């Protein structure tokens, strides 16, 4: 089966599971985080602005969850990188947001990472990004970010678990 079919099937599984419920995707629908030959991961915002994620494997939801409060974590109006969620599926993924800023690139121990711009949340104030690793990875990823025309460096702490490391953990 081709990847587009896998994504379409996975999307329909999530939509059916949440149809008409409080955790149903809001107006922008499901945002594709990542796809692989047997499944896909999605993120979305509910009508009341709660952040949700789901991972689908072979037409079955493997994990799914939603924040209990709208805009949780809160959007940083001064501009910041906000850790959003961890996803499992064909590896280990980290979702994070650029609040009032754009993330230009990501690196692990100096090596560039594939950075995926997933979509916008919180009425466009928050842009969701994803990076993916083969397995649990600890340390910090380095980020290049732009706010108001100025580029600077940032980081995202991945945690302390994993055989793979992105350098210093503090």
Coordinates of N, CA and C in Angstrom, one line a residue, residues 1 9 14 28 32 53 60 73 90 107 112 117 120 124 136 138 144 151 160 169:
X1 N 0.8 -1.2 0.0 CA 0.0 0.0 0.0 C 0.9 1.2 0.0
X9 N -6.1 6.2 5.4 CA -6.7 5.2 6.3 C -6.6 5.6 7.8
X14 N -8.8 8.1 13.1 CA -8.8 9.1 14.1 C -10.1 9.9 14.0
X28 N -9.5 23.4 11.5 CA -8.3 23.1 10.6 C -8.1 21.6 10.4
X32 N -0.8 16.3 9.9 CA 0.0 15.1 9.8 C 1.4 15.4 10.4
X53 N -3.1 14.6 20.2 CA -2.2 13.8 19.3 C -2.8 12.4 19.3
X60 N -5.4 0.9 13.7 CA -5.8 0.9 15.2 C -5.0 2.0 15.9
X73 N 0.2 23.7 26.9 CA 0.8 24.8 27.7 C 0.4 26.1 27.0
X90 N 7.3 4.1 14.4 CA 8.4 4.1 13.5 C 9.6 4.9 14.0
X107 N 19.4 20.6 15.1 CA 20.6 19.7 15.0 C 20.7 18.9 16.3
X112 N 22.6 17.9 11.3 CA 21.3 18.4 11.0 C 20.2 17.3 11.2
X117 N 7.7 21.1 9.6 CA 6.7 22.1 10.1 C 5.4 21.5 9.9
X120 N -0.1 25.3 12.1 CA -0.3 26.3 13.1 C -1.4 26.0 14.0
X124 N -2.9 30.8 14.9 CA -1.7 31.3 14.2 C -0.5 31.8 15.1
X136 N 14.7 6.3 21.6 CA 14.8 7.3 22.7 C 16.2 8.0 22.5
X138 N 18.5 11.3 24.3 CA 18.6 12.2 25.4 C 19.4 13.4 25.0
X144 N 17.8 26.8 15.4 CA 18.0 28.2 14.9 C 16.6 28.7 14.8
X151 N 17.7 36.4 13.9 CA 17.9 35.0 14.1 C 18.8 34.8 15.3
X160 N 16.4 12.6 29.7 CA 17.6 11.9 30.2 C 17.6 10.5 29.9
X169 N 23.2 17.1 28.6 CA 21.9 16.8 29.0 C 21.3 17.9 30.0

